[in-house]
Amino acid sequence: MANGAVPNGSAKAADPEATNHFSANNLAPLDASKVTVTLTKSPKPIPPVEELVFGQQMTDHMLVATFDPAHGWSAPEIKPYGPLSLDPASSCFQYCPNVFEGMKAYLGPDGEPRLFRPELNMARMQRSAARVALPPFSPSALLALIKRMVLLERRWIPRARGCALYIRPTIIGTRPALGVSASDHALLYIILSPMGPYFRTGPKPISLLGVCDAVRAWPGGTGGYKLGLNYAPGFEPQKRAAQKGYMQVLWLFKEGEGRGLEGLKVTEAGAMNFFVVVKRADGDLDVITPPLDGTILPGLTRDSCLALVRAHTPSTRALPALPPATRVHAHERTLTVADLVRWYAEGRLLEAFGVGTAVVVVPVGRIGYEVEVAGKEEKEVRDVLLPEYEGGYGPVARALWERVVEIQEGRAEWERWSVSCEEEA
Ligand SMILES: *Cc1c(COP(=O)(O)O)cnc(C)c1O
């Protein structure tokens, strides 16, 4: 193609007046009722739960739909899992207009596959796609397709408690040209991967290293969207943290110069939202997570934990596993490294934990932070240590983890958060 700005000879898309190249109303919407199904002739054996490694074993089938600027969305196709074939000039390889979601399907005691608050994943994916100018899609159509895939692959959902079928809906830009502009072609696919228990040998608290020289997200940036491009720049800092003996990075954002630890805002832990539990003077517990200021991914698990903490009182017992008289107060407020260090010194920092779909809730045992030492070139790493609890989880993390999992698996009802895959979307 001589001119990279003219996608596939489509006059409409090349019109400089057309601010939104998806505005034509003759484009086909994503339509779940048009799905075609080609079943595999060689179904794979289901690996035993002990052999499952997160995201490594895939189910038998995948779902694929394509978007092109002349026709809109193709009829979705369910077919045997296998490689994709793409033009090497596709924008996904060059400029990364790629978005994804992370969801799980759970088996209830009735043997029925369920999803957890899936409409929130669909809405978030819609926002992510819009952020990188990918074509819009109907969230209810995508949800119907996901349910269809889960029902088709239901034999892959592990039965054991705490296990699930991980679902990865993805949209990538496939505009086959090198011009630096929005992708007017896209490929949507859904793949599924069975997940064993997150902790093979029982929950173990993780360690985090706060890094200052690499930033995951910043005001006006893309940290609040689930875009592929947010993750690769975290791999090298993650390696460095591992070399220093920490399992994940505690992502910080430095606000203002010369403010020391006061200026270091805590944002997220690895690819999880971050919470702390702080004891107040009156003995109540503050459960604190940073606010959604654009640098934080708006996690469903974060939202669910906040909602449950807000709903809990000693009489409502939204968190039945909390000791009876415990009062908890949810806060979305700025959290700095200085806060962590101060609460630790005062003996008030009771718990820290990460939350996200894959782990649900993971306790944090140690948080390293770097300080400059007079006369030394290298920064020194100091640790904030969390109390050790039997079984790994502190009381709030444990109560949240147990409650969220029991709602996800349909063993408890809460606000219609758990949705059967057999229900119409
Ligand atoms: C996906 C993700 C989370 C967790 O979101 P959930 O909706 O709870 O799974 C948190 N932080 C980052 C950076 C993420 O990508």
Tab-separated table of C-alpha atoms and ligand atoms in Angstrom:
chain	number	residue	atom	x	y	z
A	1	MET	CA	0.000	0.000	0.000
A	2	ALA	CA	1.619	3.232	-1.176
A	3	ASN	CA	-0.095	5.508	1.286
A	4	GLY	CA	-0.315	4.066	4.736
A	5	ALA	CA	-3.056	6.502	5.662
A	6	VAL	CA	-5.532	4.980	3.196
A	7	PRO	CA	-6.755	1.791	4.777
A	8	ASN	CA	-7.641	-0.890	2.268
A	9	GLY	CA	-8.979	1.536	-0.322
A	10	SER	CA	-11.959	2.459	1.809
A	11	ALA	CA	-12.925	5.958	0.732
A	12	LYS	CA	-15.141	6.418	3.770
A	13	ALA	CA	-12.439	5.668	6.293
A	14	ALA	CA	-9.914	7.856	4.455
A	15	ASP	CA	-12.180	10.920	4.487
A	16	PRO	CA	-10.333	13.496	6.606
A	17	GLU	CA	-13.695	15.031	7.569
A	18	ALA	CA	-14.830	11.783	9.128
A	19	THR	CA	-13.818	12.275	12.753
A	20	ASN	CA	-15.231	8.926	13.746
A	21	HIS	CA	-14.537	6.319	11.101
A	22	PHE	CA	-16.981	3.939	12.757
A	23	SER	CA	-19.933	6.301	12.569
A	24	ALA	CA	-21.457	4.800	9.397
A	25	ASN	CA	-24.702	3.176	10.452
A	26	ASN	CA	-24.665	0.529	7.741
A	27	LEU	CA	-21.894	-1.362	9.554
A	28	ALA	CA	-22.911	-4.720	11.014
A	29	PRO	CA	-22.946	-4.781	14.812
A	30	LEU	CA	-21.409	-7.642	16.765
A	31	ASP	CA	-24.275	-10.163	16.760
A	32	ALA	CA	-24.200	-13.208	19.047
A	33	SER	CA	-27.144	-14.815	17.226
A	34	LYS	CA	-24.988	-15.154	14.094
A	35	VAL	CA	-22.373	-17.344	15.746
A	36	THR	CA	-21.239	-20.440	13.843
A	37	VAL	CA	-19.764	-23.440	15.627
A	38	THR	CA	-17.169	-25.902	14.325
A	39	LEU	CA	-16.322	-28.459	16.973
A	40	THR	CA	-12.885	-29.994	17.344
A	41	LYS	CA	-12.472	-33.584	16.155
A	42	SER	CA	-9.805	-34.254	18.762
A	43	PRO	CA	-10.839	-32.990	22.213
A	44	LYS	CA	-7.865	-32.741	24.563
A	45	PRO	CA	-7.650	-34.673	27.822
A	46	ILE	CA	-8.382	-32.397	30.794
A	47	PRO	CA	-5.197	-32.003	32.877
A	48	PRO	CA	-5.506	-32.843	36.600
A	49	VAL	CA	-5.849	-29.710	38.757
A	50	GLU	CA	-2.372	-30.279	40.269
A	51	GLU	CA	-0.809	-29.908	36.825
A	52	LEU	CA	-2.478	-26.625	35.929
A	53	VAL	CA	-0.182	-23.621	35.599
A	54	PHE	CA	-1.910	-20.238	35.304
A	55	GLY	CA	-2.656	-19.380	31.684
A	56	GLN	CA	-0.659	-22.218	30.130
A	57	GLN	CA	-3.261	-24.843	29.225
A	58	MET	CA	-6.031	-23.773	26.855
A	59	THR	CA	-9.428	-25.356	26.213
A	60	ASP	CA	-10.444	-27.005	22.928
A	61	HIS	CA	-12.069	-24.028	21.238
A	62	MET	CA	-11.751	-20.288	20.703
A	63	LEU	CA	-14.128	-17.639	19.424
A	64	VAL	CA	-13.106	-15.199	16.701
A	65	ALA	CA	-14.863	-12.223	15.064
A	66	THR	CA	-13.340	-9.622	12.782
A	67	PHE	CA	-14.192	-5.993	12.079
A	68	ASP	CA	-13.485	-4.227	8.815
A	69	PRO	CA	-14.452	-0.664	7.922
A	70	ALA	CA	-16.570	-1.686	4.927
A	71	HIS	CA	-18.784	-4.280	6.630
A	72	GLY	CA	-18.450	-3.924	10.379
A	73	TRP	CA	-18.377	-7.055	12.547
A	74	SER	CA	-18.288	-10.494	10.932
A	75	ALA	CA	-20.412	-13.379	12.174
A	76	PRO	CA	-18.595	-14.718	15.257
A	77	GLU	CA	-17.001	-18.119	14.761
A	78	ILE	CA	-16.367	-20.747	17.407
A	79	LYS	CA	-13.707	-23.140	16.163
A	80	PRO	CA	-10.897	-25.403	17.362
A	81	TYR	CA	-8.210	-23.535	19.343
A	82	GLY	CA	-5.252	-22.723	17.107
A	83	PRO	CA	-2.908	-20.075	15.690
A	84	LEU	CA	-4.133	-16.838	14.125
A	85	SER	CA	-2.912	-15.703	10.741
A	86	LEU	CA	-2.239	-11.957	10.496
A	87	ASP	CA	-0.676	-9.520	8.073
A	88	PRO	CA	2.790	-8.623	9.462
A	89	ALA	CA	1.957	-4.912	9.033
A	90	SER	CA	-1.040	-5.247	11.383
A	91	SER	CA	-1.146	-2.355	13.822
A	92	CYS	CA	-1.278	-4.699	16.852
A	93	PHE	CA	2.397	-5.550	16.214
A	94	GLN	CA	3.504	-1.944	15.721
A	95	TYR	CA	1.441	0.499	17.762
A	96	CYS	CA	-0.322	-1.882	20.144
A	97	PRO	CA	-3.998	-0.899	19.996
A	98	ASN	CA	-4.741	-4.029	22.031
A	99	VAL	CA	-7.190	-4.481	24.881
A	100	PHE	CA	-8.156	-7.429	27.043
A	101	GLU	CA	-10.222	-8.523	30.009
A	102	GLY	CA	-9.648	-11.095	32.727
A	103	MET	CA	-12.722	-12.990	33.968
A	104	LYS	CA	-13.468	-16.358	35.510
A	105	ALA	CA	-16.264	-18.917	35.218
A	106	TYR	CA	-17.076	-20.807	38.432
A	107	LEU	CA	-19.066	-23.969	39.051
A	108	GLY	CA	-21.793	-23.561	41.632
A	109	PRO	CA	-22.905	-26.345	43.972
A	110	ASP	CA	-25.734	-26.937	41.460
A	111	GLY	CA	-23.117	-27.657	38.767
A	112	GLU	CA	-24.106	-24.525	36.899
A	113	PRO	CA	-21.344	-22.338	35.414
A	114	ARG	CA	-21.419	-18.765	36.715
A	115	LEU	CA	-19.739	-15.463	35.966
A	116	PHE	CA	-18.984	-12.725	38.502
A	117	ARG	CA	-20.317	-9.209	37.723
A	118	PRO	CA	-19.501	-9.723	34.025
A	119	GLU	CA	-21.299	-6.564	32.886
A	120	LEU	CA	-18.528	-4.599	34.616
A	121	ASN	CA	-15.892	-6.390	32.531
A	122	MET	CA	-17.873	-5.608	29.373
A	123	ALA	CA	-18.209	-1.925	30.259
A	124	ARG	CA	-14.497	-1.698	31.096
A	125	MET	CA	-13.547	-3.407	27.835
A	126	GLN	CA	-15.724	-0.954	25.932
A	127	ARG	CA	-13.905	1.962	27.601
A	128	SER	CA	-10.507	0.361	26.913
A	129	ALA	CA	-11.361	-0.169	23.226
A	130	ALA	CA	-12.563	3.423	22.873
A	131	ARG	CA	-9.342	4.705	24.522
A	132	VAL	CA	-7.212	3.233	21.705
A	133	ALA	CA	-9.810	4.040	19.009
A	134	LEU	CA	-10.744	0.416	18.315
A	135	PRO	CA	-14.205	-0.163	16.846
A	136	PRO	CA	-17.097	-0.254	19.302
A	137	PHE	CA	-18.991	-3.465	20.017
A	138	SER	CA	-22.190	-4.373	21.809
A	139	PRO	CA	-21.296	-5.338	25.387
A	140	SER	CA	-24.381	-7.540	25.692
A	141	ALA	CA	-23.443	-9.383	22.471
A	142	LEU	CA	-19.924	-9.997	23.764
A	143	LEU	CA	-21.302	-11.235	27.085
A	144	ALA	CA	-23.679	-13.611	25.276
A	145	LEU	CA	-20.701	-14.964	23.292
A	146	ILE	CA	-18.656	-15.452	26.463
A	147	LYS	CA	-21.538	-17.377	28.072
A	148	ARG	CA	-21.823	-19.502	24.953
A	149	MET	CA	-18.097	-20.330	25.096
A	150	VAL	CA	-18.248	-21.186	28.802
A	151	LEU	CA	-21.220	-23.521	28.265
A	152	LEU	CA	-19.453	-25.169	25.330
A	153	GLU	CA	-16.277	-25.673	27.406
A	154	ARG	CA	-17.970	-26.485	30.718
A	155	ARG	CA	-16.145	-29.807	31.100
A	156	TRP	CA	-12.978	-27.681	31.507
A	157	ILE	CA	-14.200	-25.826	34.606
A	158	PRO	CA	-12.355	-27.419	37.541
A	159	ARG	CA	-14.728	-28.619	40.266
A	160	ALA	CA	-12.428	-28.090	43.237
A	161	ARG	CA	-13.104	-25.090	45.478
A	162	GLY	CA	-11.125	-22.002	44.582
A	163	CYS	CA	-10.556	-23.250	41.023
A	164	ALA	CA	-12.133	-21.729	37.918
A	165	LEU	CA	-11.991	-21.363	34.174
A	166	TYR	CA	-10.084	-18.182	33.330
A	167	ILE	CA	-11.535	-16.238	30.383
A	168	ARG	CA	-9.452	-13.860	28.281
A	169	PRO	CA	-11.518	-11.772	25.817
A	170	THR	CA	-9.138	-9.768	23.629
A	171	ILE	CA	-9.438	-7.204	20.839
A	172	ILE	CA	-6.417	-6.339	18.706
A	173	GLY	CA	-6.021	-3.741	15.960
A	174	THR	CA	-5.401	-5.430	12.607
A	175	ARG	CA	-5.192	-2.498	10.218
A	176	PRO	CA	-2.730	-3.878	7.645
A	177	ALA	CA	-0.670	-0.703	7.105
A	178	LEU	CA	2.224	1.108	8.755
A	179	GLY	CA	0.753	4.627	8.933
A	180	VAL	CA	0.575	5.799	12.523
A	181	SER	CA	-3.172	6.095	12.934
A	182	ALA	CA	-6.177	4.424	14.504
A	183	SER	CA	-6.818	0.834	13.500
A	184	ASP	CA	-10.023	0.598	11.487
A	185	HIS	CA	-9.680	-3.195	11.370
A	186	ALA	CA	-9.910	-5.362	14.452
A	187	LEU	CA	-9.892	-8.969	15.581
A	188	LEU	CA	-11.848	-10.006	18.647
A	189	TYR	CA	-11.107	-13.356	20.212
A	190	ILE	CA	-11.958	-15.260	23.358
A	191	ILE	CA	-9.720	-17.969	24.804
A	192	LEU	CA	-10.205	-19.953	28.013
A	193	SER	CA	-7.745	-21.561	30.385
A	194	PRO	CA	-8.495	-23.795	33.412
A	195	MET	CA	-7.009	-22.525	36.685
A	196	GLY	CA	-5.962	-24.536	39.708
A	197	PRO	CA	-5.871	-23.073	43.216
A	198	TYR	CA	-3.738	-19.934	43.254
A	199	PHE	CA	-1.738	-21.180	46.237
A	200	ARG	CA	-0.656	-24.764	45.771
A	201	THR	CA	0.732	-25.148	49.274
A	202	GLY	CA	-1.620	-22.854	51.145
A	203	PRO	CA	-1.589	-19.055	51.108
A	204	LYS	CA	1.790	-17.441	51.632
A	205	PRO	CA	2.162	-13.683	52.035
A	206	ILE	CA	3.980	-12.027	49.137
A	207	SER	CA	6.681	-9.350	49.317
A	208	LEU	CA	6.585	-6.035	47.433
A	209	LEU	CA	9.333	-3.580	46.507
A	210	GLY	CA	8.338	0.048	45.997
A	211	VAL	CA	10.286	1.368	43.007
A	212	CYS	CA	10.707	5.057	42.216
A	213	ASP	CA	12.596	5.106	38.922
A	214	ALA	CA	9.924	3.315	36.853
A	215	VAL	CA	6.319	4.525	36.830
A	216	ARG	CA	3.421	2.261	35.809
A	217	ALA	CA	0.847	4.974	35.246
A	218	TRP	CA	0.521	8.747	35.517
A	219	PRO	CA	-2.242	11.361	35.464
A	220	GLY	CA	-3.661	11.608	31.949
A	221	GLY	CA	-2.037	8.289	31.007
A	222	THR	CA	-3.633	4.909	30.377
A	223	GLY	CA	-3.275	3.146	33.738
A	224	GLY	CA	-7.042	3.195	34.238
A	225	TYR	CA	-7.647	1.050	31.125
A	226	LYS	CA	-6.867	-2.601	30.496
A	227	LEU	CA	-4.552	-2.037	27.535
A	228	GLY	CA	-1.788	-4.464	26.560
A	229	LEU	CA	0.652	-1.557	26.306
A	230	ASN	CA	0.494	-0.937	30.078
A	231	TYR	CA	2.223	-4.193	30.996
A	232	ALA	CA	5.476	-4.749	29.057
A	233	PRO	CA	7.195	-1.693	30.631
A	234	GLY	CA	6.644	-3.338	34.030
A	235	PHE	CA	8.621	-6.484	33.217
A	236	GLU	CA	12.112	-5.049	33.687
A	237	PRO	CA	11.341	-3.361	37.062
A	238	GLN	CA	9.696	-6.646	38.096
A	239	LYS	CA	12.943	-8.488	37.290
A	240	ARG	CA	14.953	-6.025	39.349
A	241	ALA	CA	12.584	-6.390	42.286
A	242	ALA	CA	13.002	-10.183	42.022
A	243	GLN	CA	16.807	-9.819	42.028
A	244	LYS	CA	16.498	-7.895	45.285
A	245	GLY	CA	14.385	-10.654	46.778
A	246	TYR	CA	10.876	-9.204	46.334
A	247	MET	CA	8.090	-11.010	44.511
A	248	GLN	CA	6.258	-8.069	42.947
A	249	VAL	CA	6.604	-4.345	42.391
A	250	LEU	CA	4.681	-1.853	44.500
A	251	TRP	CA	3.991	0.826	41.913
A	252	LEU	CA	4.507	4.379	43.144
A	253	PHE	CA	3.895	7.799	41.688
A	254	LYS	CA	6.115	10.647	42.841
A	255	GLU	CA	4.223	13.867	43.355
A	256	GLY	CA	6.385	16.952	43.697
A	257	GLU	CA	10.131	17.078	44.197
A	258	GLY	CA	11.926	17.060	47.532
A	259	ARG	CA	8.987	15.697	49.533
A	260	GLY	CA	10.716	12.411	50.345
A	261	LEU	CA	8.435	9.536	51.276
A	262	GLU	CA	5.499	11.979	51.702
A	263	GLY	CA	5.546	12.579	47.954
A	264	LEU	CA	5.484	8.892	47.005
A	265	LYS	CA	1.913	7.839	46.281
A	266	VAL	CA	1.196	4.110	46.390
A	267	THR	CA	-0.860	3.057	43.351
A	268	GLU	CA	-0.962	-0.706	42.683
A	269	ALA	CA	0.858	-3.950	43.498
A	270	GLY	CA	2.015	-5.864	40.402
A	271	ALA	CA	-1.197	-6.166	38.360
A	272	MET	CA	-3.412	-5.988	41.433
A	273	ASN	CA	-5.160	-3.263	43.375
A	274	PHE	CA	-3.667	-2.579	46.794
A	275	PHE	CA	-5.309	-2.355	50.234
A	276	VAL	CA	-4.088	-1.770	53.782
A	277	VAL	CA	-5.842	-2.210	57.111
A	278	VAL	CA	-4.967	0.332	59.795
A	279	LYS	CA	-6.064	0.259	63.425
A	280	ARG	CA	-7.643	3.481	64.671
A	281	ALA	CA	-7.396	4.996	68.140
A	282	ASP	CA	-10.955	3.784	68.914
A	283	GLY	CA	-10.037	0.227	67.921
A	284	ASP	CA	-12.051	0.232	64.665
A	285	LEU	CA	-10.293	-0.719	61.437
A	286	ASP	CA	-9.756	1.568	58.446
A	287	VAL	CA	-9.616	-0.386	55.177
A	288	ILE	CA	-7.846	1.886	52.703
A	289	THR	CA	-7.192	1.726	48.961
A	290	PRO	CA	-6.004	4.533	46.657
A	291	PRO	CA	-8.726	6.451	44.747
A	292	LEU	CA	-9.452	5.982	41.030
A	293	ASP	CA	-7.502	9.036	39.854
A	294	GLY	CA	-6.617	7.635	36.434
A	295	THR	CA	-3.425	5.915	37.611
A	296	ILE	CA	-5.346	2.974	39.099
A	297	LEU	CA	-7.031	0.182	37.150
A	298	PRO	CA	-10.669	0.161	38.318
A	299	GLY	CA	-10.729	-3.484	39.403
A	300	LEU	CA	-13.947	-5.426	39.938
A	301	THR	CA	-12.394	-7.182	42.899
A	302	ARG	CA	-11.421	-3.793	44.383
A	303	ASP	CA	-14.972	-2.534	43.912
A	304	SER	CA	-16.440	-5.729	45.402
A	305	CYS	CA	-14.148	-5.571	48.457
A	306	LEU	CA	-15.018	-1.901	49.052
A	307	ALA	CA	-18.749	-2.665	48.744
A	308	LEU	CA	-18.558	-5.565	51.214
A	309	VAL	CA	-16.534	-3.551	53.746
A	310	ARG	CA	-19.052	-0.675	53.417
A	311	ALA	CA	-21.970	-3.054	53.918
A	312	HIS	CA	-20.462	-4.737	56.973
A	313	THR	CA	-21.553	-3.818	60.480
A	314	PRO	CA	-21.604	-6.078	63.539
A	315	SER	CA	-25.346	-6.577	62.806
A	316	THR	CA	-25.422	-6.905	58.961
A	317	ARG	CA	-22.354	-9.172	58.918
A	318	ALA	CA	-21.708	-8.724	55.216
A	319	LEU	CA	-18.335	-10.277	56.052
A	320	PRO	CA	-19.374	-13.239	58.226
A	321	ALA	CA	-15.774	-14.385	58.847
A	322	LEU	CA	-14.803	-11.156	60.651
A	323	PRO	CA	-14.617	-11.481	64.446
A	324	PRO	CA	-18.081	-10.448	65.810
A	325	ALA	CA	-17.368	-7.009	67.265
A	326	THR	CA	-15.082	-5.798	64.472
A	327	ARG	CA	-16.033	-2.475	62.902
A	328	VAL	CA	-14.529	-1.705	59.484
A	329	HIS	CA	-14.538	1.549	57.535
A	330	ALA	CA	-13.759	1.662	53.785
A	331	HIS	CA	-11.731	4.584	52.438
A	332	GLU	CA	-10.595	5.489	48.954
A	333	ARG	CA	-7.852	7.930	49.778
A	334	THR	CA	-4.309	8.821	48.806
A	335	LEU	CA	-1.819	6.478	50.389
A	336	THR	CA	1.872	7.390	50.577
A	337	VAL	CA	4.963	5.410	51.484
A	338	ALA	CA	5.297	7.838	54.427
A	339	ASP	CA	1.840	6.693	55.669
A	340	LEU	CA	2.918	3.032	55.554
A	341	VAL	CA	6.184	3.759	57.384
A	342	ARG	CA	4.411	5.859	60.051
A	343	TRP	CA	1.609	3.351	60.698
A	344	TYR	CA	4.195	0.584	60.878
A	345	ALA	CA	6.265	2.557	63.416
A	346	GLU	CA	3.100	3.194	65.461
A	347	GLY	CA	2.203	-0.498	65.385
A	348	ARG	CA	-1.115	0.267	63.619
A	349	LEU	CA	-0.474	-1.318	60.225
A	350	LEU	CA	-2.327	-4.620	60.624
A	351	GLU	CA	-2.655	-5.925	57.064
A	352	ALA	CA	-1.738	-5.253	53.459
A	353	PHE	CA	-3.116	-7.231	50.528
A	354	GLY	CA	-3.471	-7.257	46.756
A	355	VAL	CA	-6.765	-7.985	44.975
A	356	GLY	CA	-7.647	-9.019	41.420
A	357	THR	CA	-9.634	-11.618	39.485
A	358	ALA	CA	-6.823	-14.170	39.212
A	359	VAL	CA	-5.792	-14.185	42.911
A	360	VAL	CA	-8.976	-12.759	44.440
A	361	VAL	CA	-7.077	-11.646	47.599
A	362	VAL	CA	-3.376	-12.215	48.329
A	363	PRO	CA	-1.795	-11.190	51.637
A	364	VAL	CA	1.364	-9.045	51.689
A	365	GLY	CA	3.976	-9.798	54.354
A	366	ARG	CA	6.750	-7.314	53.601
A	367	ILE	CA	7.065	-4.021	51.723
A	368	GLY	CA	10.497	-2.698	50.784
A	369	TYR	CA	11.100	0.989	50.057
A	370	GLU	CA	14.218	2.845	48.996
A	371	VAL	CA	15.719	5.696	50.972
A	372	GLU	CA	18.669	7.943	50.209
A	373	VAL	CA	21.402	7.763	52.780
A	374	ALA	CA	23.764	10.723	53.253
A	375	GLY	CA	27.210	9.990	51.817
A	376	LYS	CA	26.071	6.870	49.962
A	377	GLU	CA	25.485	6.640	46.256
A	378	GLU	CA	23.224	3.573	46.319
A	379	LYS	CA	19.823	3.897	47.895
A	380	GLU	CA	19.199	1.700	50.871
A	381	VAL	CA	16.184	-0.623	50.999
A	382	ARG	CA	14.219	-0.711	54.255
A	383	ASP	CA	11.245	-2.905	55.071
A	384	VAL	CA	7.798	-2.356	56.443
A	385	LEU	CA	6.793	-5.691	57.978
A	386	LEU	CA	3.215	-6.842	58.381
A	387	PRO	CA	2.141	-8.989	61.326
A	388	GLU	CA	2.234	-12.739	60.652
A	389	TYR	CA	-1.080	-14.549	60.781
A	390	GLU	CA	-1.791	-18.243	61.025
A	391	GLY	CA	-2.789	-19.481	57.563
A	392	GLY	CA	-1.246	-16.420	55.876
A	393	TYR	CA	-4.272	-14.117	55.773
A	394	GLY	CA	-5.041	-11.375	58.292
A	395	PRO	CA	-8.667	-11.236	59.496
A	396	VAL	CA	-9.914	-8.654	56.956
A	397	ALA	CA	-8.139	-10.231	53.951
A	398	ARG	CA	-9.428	-13.649	54.979
A	399	ALA	CA	-13.012	-12.447	55.465
A	400	LEU	CA	-12.971	-10.725	52.055
A	401	TRP	CA	-11.385	-13.699	50.311
A	402	GLU	CA	-13.856	-16.202	51.784
A	403	ARG	CA	-16.864	-14.003	51.089
A	404	VAL	CA	-15.956	-13.077	47.497
A	405	VAL	CA	-15.167	-16.701	46.592
A	406	GLU	CA	-18.395	-17.992	48.117
A	407	ILE	CA	-20.398	-15.405	46.157
A	408	GLN	CA	-18.474	-16.211	42.953
A	409	GLU	CA	-19.141	-19.932	43.343
A	410	GLY	CA	-22.832	-19.341	44.032
A	411	ARG	CA	-22.647	-20.697	47.579
A	412	ALA	CA	-23.905	-17.324	48.868
A	413	GLU	CA	-26.104	-14.663	47.235
A	414	TRP	CA	-25.106	-11.018	47.130
A	415	GLU	CA	-26.687	-8.267	45.044
A	416	ARG	CA	-27.001	-10.494	41.960
A	417	TRP	CA	-23.210	-10.388	41.545
A	418	SER	CA	-23.142	-14.017	40.450
A	419	VAL	CA	-24.724	-14.597	37.042
A	420	SER	CA	-25.614	-17.979	35.569
A	421	CYS	CA	-24.282	-18.664	32.074
A	422	GLU	CA	-27.652	-20.196	31.179
A	423	GLU	CA	-29.430	-16.859	31.697
A	424	GLU	CA	-29.999	-14.664	28.671
A	425	ALA	CA	-27.507	-11.801	28.540
B	1	LIG	C1	-6.865	-6.467	35.869
B	1	LIG	C2	-6.075	-5.622	36.800
B	1	LIG	C3	-6.446	-5.443	38.142
B	1	LIG	C4	-7.568	-6.195	38.788
B	1	LIG	O1	-8.825	-5.967	38.220
B	1	LIG	P1	-9.985	-7.025	38.463
B	1	LIG	O2	-11.121	-6.477	37.696
B	1	LIG	O3	-10.227	-7.059	39.914
B	1	LIG	O4	-9.493	-8.338	37.953
B	1	LIG	C5	-5.720	-4.547	38.906
B	1	LIG	N1	-4.665	-3.873	38.400
B	1	LIG	C6	-4.266	-4.041	37.130
B	1	LIG	C7	-3.102	-3.256	36.634
B	1	LIG	C8	-4.953	-4.925	36.293
B	1	LIG	O5	-4.544	-5.089	35.038
